[in-house]
CSV table of C-alpha atoms in Angstrom, one decimal:
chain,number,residue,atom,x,y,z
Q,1,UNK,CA,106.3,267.6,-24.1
Q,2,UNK,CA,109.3,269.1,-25.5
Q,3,UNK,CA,111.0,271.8,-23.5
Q,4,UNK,CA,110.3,275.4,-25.2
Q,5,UNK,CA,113.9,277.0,-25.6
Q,6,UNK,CA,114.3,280.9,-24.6
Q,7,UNK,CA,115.8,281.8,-27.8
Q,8,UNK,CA,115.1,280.5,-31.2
Q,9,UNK,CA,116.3,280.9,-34.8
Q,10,UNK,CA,114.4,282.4,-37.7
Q,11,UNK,CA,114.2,281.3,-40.9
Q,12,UNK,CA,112.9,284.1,-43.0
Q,13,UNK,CA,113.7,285.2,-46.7
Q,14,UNK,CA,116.2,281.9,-46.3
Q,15,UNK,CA,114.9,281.0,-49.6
Q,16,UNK,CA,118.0,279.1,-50.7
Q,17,UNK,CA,118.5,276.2,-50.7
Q,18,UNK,CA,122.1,276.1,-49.9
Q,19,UNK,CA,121.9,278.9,-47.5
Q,20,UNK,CA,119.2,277.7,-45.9
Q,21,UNK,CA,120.4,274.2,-45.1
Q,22,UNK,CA,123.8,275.3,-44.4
Q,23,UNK,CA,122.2,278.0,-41.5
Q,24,UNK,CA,120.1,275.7,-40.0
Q,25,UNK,CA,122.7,273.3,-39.9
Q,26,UNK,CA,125.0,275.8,-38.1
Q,27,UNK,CA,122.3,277.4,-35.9
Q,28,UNK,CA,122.2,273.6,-34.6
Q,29,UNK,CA,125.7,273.5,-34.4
Q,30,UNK,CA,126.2,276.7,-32.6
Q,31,UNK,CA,123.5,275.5,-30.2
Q,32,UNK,CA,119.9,276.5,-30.8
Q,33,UNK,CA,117.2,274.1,-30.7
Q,34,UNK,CA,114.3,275.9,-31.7
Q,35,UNK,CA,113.7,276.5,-35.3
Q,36,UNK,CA,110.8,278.7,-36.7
Q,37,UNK,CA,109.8,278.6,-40.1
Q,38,UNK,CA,106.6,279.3,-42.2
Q,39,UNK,CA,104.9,278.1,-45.4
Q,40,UNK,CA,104.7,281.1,-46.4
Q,41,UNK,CA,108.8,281.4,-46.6
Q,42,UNK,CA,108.3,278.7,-49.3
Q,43,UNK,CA,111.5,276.9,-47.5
Q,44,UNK,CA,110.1,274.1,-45.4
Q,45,UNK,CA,111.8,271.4,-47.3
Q,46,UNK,CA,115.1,272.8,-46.9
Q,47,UNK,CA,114.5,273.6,-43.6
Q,48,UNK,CA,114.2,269.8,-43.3
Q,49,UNK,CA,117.2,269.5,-44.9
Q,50,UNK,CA,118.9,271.0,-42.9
Q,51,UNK,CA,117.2,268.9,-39.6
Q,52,UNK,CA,117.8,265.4,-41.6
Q,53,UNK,CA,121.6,267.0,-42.4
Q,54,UNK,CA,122.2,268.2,-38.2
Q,55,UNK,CA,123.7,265.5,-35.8
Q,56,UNK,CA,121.3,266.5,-33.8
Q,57,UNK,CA,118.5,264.2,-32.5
Q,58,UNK,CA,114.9,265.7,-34.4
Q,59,UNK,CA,113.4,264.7,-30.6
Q,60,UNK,CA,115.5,267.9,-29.3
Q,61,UNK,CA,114.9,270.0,-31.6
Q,62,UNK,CA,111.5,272.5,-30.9
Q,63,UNK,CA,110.2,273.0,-34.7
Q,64,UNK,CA,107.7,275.6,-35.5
Q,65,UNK,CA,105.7,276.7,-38.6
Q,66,UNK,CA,103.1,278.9,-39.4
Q,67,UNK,CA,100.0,278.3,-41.9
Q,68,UNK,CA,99.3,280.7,-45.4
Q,69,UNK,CA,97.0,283.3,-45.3
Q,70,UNK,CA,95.2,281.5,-48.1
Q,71,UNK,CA,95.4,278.1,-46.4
Q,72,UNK,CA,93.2,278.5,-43.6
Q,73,UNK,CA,90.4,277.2,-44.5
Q,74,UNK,CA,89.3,273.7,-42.6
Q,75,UNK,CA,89.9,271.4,-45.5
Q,76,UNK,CA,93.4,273.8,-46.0
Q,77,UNK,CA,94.4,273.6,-42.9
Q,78,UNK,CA,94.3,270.2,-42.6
Q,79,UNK,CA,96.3,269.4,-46.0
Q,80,UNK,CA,98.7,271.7,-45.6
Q,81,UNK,CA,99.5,271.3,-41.9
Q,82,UNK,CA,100.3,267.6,-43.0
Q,83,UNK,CA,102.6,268.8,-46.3
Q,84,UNK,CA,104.3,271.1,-44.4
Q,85,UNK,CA,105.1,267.9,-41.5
Q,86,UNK,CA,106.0,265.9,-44.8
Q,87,UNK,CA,108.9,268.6,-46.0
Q,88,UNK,CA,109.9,269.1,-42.5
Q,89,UNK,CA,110.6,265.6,-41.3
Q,90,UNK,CA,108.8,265.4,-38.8
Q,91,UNK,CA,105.7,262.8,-37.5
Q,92,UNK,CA,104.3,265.6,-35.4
Q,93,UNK,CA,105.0,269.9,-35.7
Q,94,UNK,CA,105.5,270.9,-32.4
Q,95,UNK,CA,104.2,274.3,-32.9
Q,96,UNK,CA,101.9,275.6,-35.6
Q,97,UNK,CA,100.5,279.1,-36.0
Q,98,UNK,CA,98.3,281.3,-37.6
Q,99,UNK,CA,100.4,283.6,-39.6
Q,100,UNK,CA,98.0,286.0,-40.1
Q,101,UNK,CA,94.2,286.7,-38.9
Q,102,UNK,CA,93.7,287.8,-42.3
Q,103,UNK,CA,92.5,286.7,-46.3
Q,104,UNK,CA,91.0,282.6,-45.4
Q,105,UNK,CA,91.3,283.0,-42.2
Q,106,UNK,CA,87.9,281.9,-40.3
Q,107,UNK,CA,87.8,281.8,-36.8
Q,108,UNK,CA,85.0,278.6,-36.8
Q,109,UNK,CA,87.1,276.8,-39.4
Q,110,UNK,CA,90.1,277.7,-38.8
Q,111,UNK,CA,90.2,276.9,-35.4
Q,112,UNK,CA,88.2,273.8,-35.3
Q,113,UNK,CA,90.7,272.3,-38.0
Q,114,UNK,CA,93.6,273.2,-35.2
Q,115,UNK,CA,91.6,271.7,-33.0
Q,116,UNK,CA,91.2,268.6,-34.9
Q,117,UNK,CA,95.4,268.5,-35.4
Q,118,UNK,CA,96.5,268.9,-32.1
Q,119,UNK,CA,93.9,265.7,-31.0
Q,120,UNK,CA,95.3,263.8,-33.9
Q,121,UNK,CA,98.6,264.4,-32.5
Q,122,UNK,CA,100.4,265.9,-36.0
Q,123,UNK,CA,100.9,269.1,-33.8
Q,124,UNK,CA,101.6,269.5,-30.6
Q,125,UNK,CA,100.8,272.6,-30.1
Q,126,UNK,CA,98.5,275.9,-31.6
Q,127,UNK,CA,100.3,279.5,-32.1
Q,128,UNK,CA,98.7,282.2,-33.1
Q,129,UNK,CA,100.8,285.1,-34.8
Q,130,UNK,CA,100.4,289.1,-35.4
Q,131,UNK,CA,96.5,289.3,-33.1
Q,132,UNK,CA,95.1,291.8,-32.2
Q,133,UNK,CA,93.9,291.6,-28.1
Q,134,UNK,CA,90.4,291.4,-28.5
Q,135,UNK,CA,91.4,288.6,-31.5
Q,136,UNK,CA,93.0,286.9,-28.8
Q,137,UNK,CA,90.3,286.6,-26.6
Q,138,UNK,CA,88.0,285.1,-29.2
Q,139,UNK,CA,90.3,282.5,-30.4
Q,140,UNK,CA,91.0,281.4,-27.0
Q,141,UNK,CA,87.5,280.9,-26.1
Q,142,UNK,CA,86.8,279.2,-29.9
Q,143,UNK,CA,89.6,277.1,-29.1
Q,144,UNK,CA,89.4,273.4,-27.3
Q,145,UNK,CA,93.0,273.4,-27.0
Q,146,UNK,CA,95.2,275.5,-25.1
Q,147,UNK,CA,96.9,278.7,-26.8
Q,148,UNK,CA,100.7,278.1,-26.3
Q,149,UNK,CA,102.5,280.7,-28.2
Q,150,UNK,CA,101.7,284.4,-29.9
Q,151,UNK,CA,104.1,285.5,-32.1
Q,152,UNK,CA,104.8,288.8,-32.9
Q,153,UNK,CA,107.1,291.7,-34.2
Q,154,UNK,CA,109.0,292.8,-30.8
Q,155,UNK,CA,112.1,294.8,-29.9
Q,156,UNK,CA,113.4,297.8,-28.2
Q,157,UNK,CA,111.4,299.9,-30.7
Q,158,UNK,CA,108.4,298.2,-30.4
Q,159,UNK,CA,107.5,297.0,-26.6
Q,160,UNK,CA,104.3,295.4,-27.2
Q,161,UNK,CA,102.9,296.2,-23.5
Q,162,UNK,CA,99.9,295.0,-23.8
Q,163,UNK,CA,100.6,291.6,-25.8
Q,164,UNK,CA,102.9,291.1,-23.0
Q,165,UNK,CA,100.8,291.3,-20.2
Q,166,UNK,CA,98.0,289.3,-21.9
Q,167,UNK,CA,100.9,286.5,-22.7
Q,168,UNK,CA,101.3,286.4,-19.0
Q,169,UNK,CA,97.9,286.4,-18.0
Q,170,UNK,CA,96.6,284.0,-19.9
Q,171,UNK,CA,99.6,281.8,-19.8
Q,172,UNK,CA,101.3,281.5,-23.2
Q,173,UNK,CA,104.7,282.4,-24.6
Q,174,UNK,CA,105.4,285.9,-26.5
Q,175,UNK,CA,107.7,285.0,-29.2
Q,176,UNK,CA,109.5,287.9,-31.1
Q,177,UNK,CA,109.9,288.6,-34.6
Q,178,UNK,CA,112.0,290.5,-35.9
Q,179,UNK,CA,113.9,291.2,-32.6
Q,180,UNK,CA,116.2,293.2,-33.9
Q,181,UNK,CA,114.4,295.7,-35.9
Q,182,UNK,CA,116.3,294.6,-38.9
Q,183,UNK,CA,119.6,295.7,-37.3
Q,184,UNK,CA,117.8,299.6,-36.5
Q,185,UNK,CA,118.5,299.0,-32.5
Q,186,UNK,CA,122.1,299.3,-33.5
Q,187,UNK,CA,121.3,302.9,-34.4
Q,188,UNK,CA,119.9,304.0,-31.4
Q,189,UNK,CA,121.8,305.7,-28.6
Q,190,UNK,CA,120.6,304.0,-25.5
Q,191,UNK,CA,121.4,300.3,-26.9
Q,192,UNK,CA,124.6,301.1,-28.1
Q,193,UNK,CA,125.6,302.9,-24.8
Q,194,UNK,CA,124.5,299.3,-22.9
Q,195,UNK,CA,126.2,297.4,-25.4
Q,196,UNK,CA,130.0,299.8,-25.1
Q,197,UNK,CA,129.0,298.8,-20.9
Q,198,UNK,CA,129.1,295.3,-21.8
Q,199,UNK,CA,131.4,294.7,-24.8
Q,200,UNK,CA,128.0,293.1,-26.5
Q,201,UNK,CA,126.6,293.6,-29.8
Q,202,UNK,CA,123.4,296.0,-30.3
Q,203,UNK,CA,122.0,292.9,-31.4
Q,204,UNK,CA,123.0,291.0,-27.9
Q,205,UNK,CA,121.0,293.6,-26.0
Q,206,UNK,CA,117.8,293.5,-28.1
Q,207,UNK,CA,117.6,289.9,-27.7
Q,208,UNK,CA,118.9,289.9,-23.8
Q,209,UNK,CA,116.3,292.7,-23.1
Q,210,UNK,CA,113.6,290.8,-24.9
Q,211,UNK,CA,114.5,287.4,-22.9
Q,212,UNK,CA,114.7,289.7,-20.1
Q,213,UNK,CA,111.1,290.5,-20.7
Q,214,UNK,CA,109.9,287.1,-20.8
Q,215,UNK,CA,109.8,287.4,-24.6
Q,216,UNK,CA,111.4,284.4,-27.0
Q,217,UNK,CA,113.4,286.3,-29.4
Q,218,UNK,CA,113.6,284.1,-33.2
Q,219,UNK,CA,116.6,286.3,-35.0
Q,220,UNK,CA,117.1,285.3,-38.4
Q,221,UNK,CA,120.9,285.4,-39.1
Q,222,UNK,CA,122.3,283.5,-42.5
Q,223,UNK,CA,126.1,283.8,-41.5
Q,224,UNK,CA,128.1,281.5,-39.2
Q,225,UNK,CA,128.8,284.8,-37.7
Q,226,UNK,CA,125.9,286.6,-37.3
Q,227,UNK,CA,124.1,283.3,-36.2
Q,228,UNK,CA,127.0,283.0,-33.3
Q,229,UNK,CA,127.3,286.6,-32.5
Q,230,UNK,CA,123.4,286.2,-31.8
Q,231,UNK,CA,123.2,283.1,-29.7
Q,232,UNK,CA,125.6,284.4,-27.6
Q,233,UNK,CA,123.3,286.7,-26.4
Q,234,UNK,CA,122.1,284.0,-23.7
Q,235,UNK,CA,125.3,284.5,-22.0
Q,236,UNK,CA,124.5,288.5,-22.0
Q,237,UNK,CA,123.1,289.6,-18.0
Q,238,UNK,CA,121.5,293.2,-18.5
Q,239,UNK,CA,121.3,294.3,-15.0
Q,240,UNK,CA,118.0,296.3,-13.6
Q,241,UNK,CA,119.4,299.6,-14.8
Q,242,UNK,CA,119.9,298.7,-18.6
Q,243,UNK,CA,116.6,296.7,-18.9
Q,244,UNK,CA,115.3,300.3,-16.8
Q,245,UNK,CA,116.8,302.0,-19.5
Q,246,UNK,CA,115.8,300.0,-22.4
Q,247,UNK,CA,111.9,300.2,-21.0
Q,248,UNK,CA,111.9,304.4,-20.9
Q,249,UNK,CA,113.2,304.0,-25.1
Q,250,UNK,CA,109.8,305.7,-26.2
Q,251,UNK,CA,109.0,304.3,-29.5
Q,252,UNK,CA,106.5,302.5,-31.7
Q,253,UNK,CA,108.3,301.9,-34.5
Q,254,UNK,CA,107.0,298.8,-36.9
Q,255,UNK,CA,109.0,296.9,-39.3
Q,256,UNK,CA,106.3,294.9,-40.6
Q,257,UNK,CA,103.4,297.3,-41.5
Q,258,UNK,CA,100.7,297.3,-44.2
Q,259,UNK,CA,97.2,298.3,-44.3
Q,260,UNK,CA,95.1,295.2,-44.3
Q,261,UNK,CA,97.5,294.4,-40.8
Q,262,UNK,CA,95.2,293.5,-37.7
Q,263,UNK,CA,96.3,296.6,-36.1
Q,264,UNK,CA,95.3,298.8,-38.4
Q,265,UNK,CA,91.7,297.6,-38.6
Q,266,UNK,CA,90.1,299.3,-35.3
């Protein structure tokens, strides 16, 4: 079993080829080795560009990708999970997700075709992405095989509480999206104070906060600098009093909101 890394790198609206490859490329090179991806970012092959293209060894690298909304589906499931391996490079996906709980999605099918996967070996382990709690619980118990990750939109801005806590009691990684709120942590007052304190970027204490929390932040950067300025936020201690400080922040502010979304059907 490959060793999940703490912070990973995001791969969304990468939808060049040249950008795309040359990111990942440099993400590798700057030191991550967990890449997330998604079908529906329509850039899995040069995602796996970028892989064949690193001199890093595929068997250290942690690669993750999520299914359509209109490929879940058993029969879907199954074919796509094994394109997506194809344009990736890779004999097994070490982490696949449900993107959404929405459109194909059917919890027998679905879940039984993940099932069937993960025994087959072409992934080696299920995510699920953007669930609701009580969605949670049902997959889990439709489920043979273990949950491993959740994946959701997290920050400063948005604490997720209670997708927390049921990560941690029922054993499976939180991974962030959008851990940065698209840059809007930079505008608020508390984060920028802790970043003055510790000659940091806003962006270094969003994703130090979030590791902080247990959380696996997957920043999507496209420039050597960006992608360096946020990796270097492993090297970023927030002592009690900042992560203290960062907790009281009382917002719920969503990036990623439409109506059909999960959270907006109770």
């Amino acid at each position: 079993m490959k060793e999940f890394p703490q912070l990973g790198f995001g791969t969304y609206k990468l939808e060049d080829r040249d950008e795309c490859v040359e990111a990942v490329t440099t993400a590798l090179d700057v030191g991550y080795r967990h890449i997330d991806t998604a079908q529906m970012y329509d850039n899995e092959e040069f995602v796996g560009e970028g892989l064949a293209e690193s001199d890093v060894d595929l068997d250290d690298i942690f690669v993750a990708t999520k299914l359509d909304t209109d490929n879940l589906g058993y029969d879907d499931v199954l074919e796509t999970a094994r394109e997506s391996a194809e344009k990736l490079g890779v004999e097994t996906i070490d982490l696949l997700y449900v993107h959404w709980p929405l459109d194909s999605y059917d919890e027998a099918e679905t879940l039984a075709a993940l099932d069937e996967l993960y025994e087959d070996g072409l992934i080696a382990n299920i995510g699920l992405s953007n669930f609701r709690p009580d969605q949670l619980e049902t997959a889990i118990e439709s489920l043979d095989a273990p949950v491993f990750a959740h994946q959701v939109e997290m920050h400063p801005l948005l604490q997720q509480d209670e997708l927390r806590a049921f990560a941690e009691e029922h054993d499976h990684y939180l991974v962030a999206y959008s851990p940065i709120a698209r840059n809007e942590v930079a505008e608020n007052e508390t984060i920028v104070d802790i970043a003055e304190k510790h000659d940091a970027s806003p962006a270094q204490v969003s994703l130090a906060w979030l590791m902080a929390k247990g959380a696996t932040p997957i920043p999507k950067a496209a420039s050597p600098e960006h992608i360096r300025d946020n990796f270097a936020a492993l090297d970023l201690e927030l002592d009690d009093e900042d992560v203290a400080a960062i907790d009281a922040i009382d917002e719920t502010h969503r990036i990623v909101d439409f109506d059909e979304a999960p959270w907006n059907q109770v």
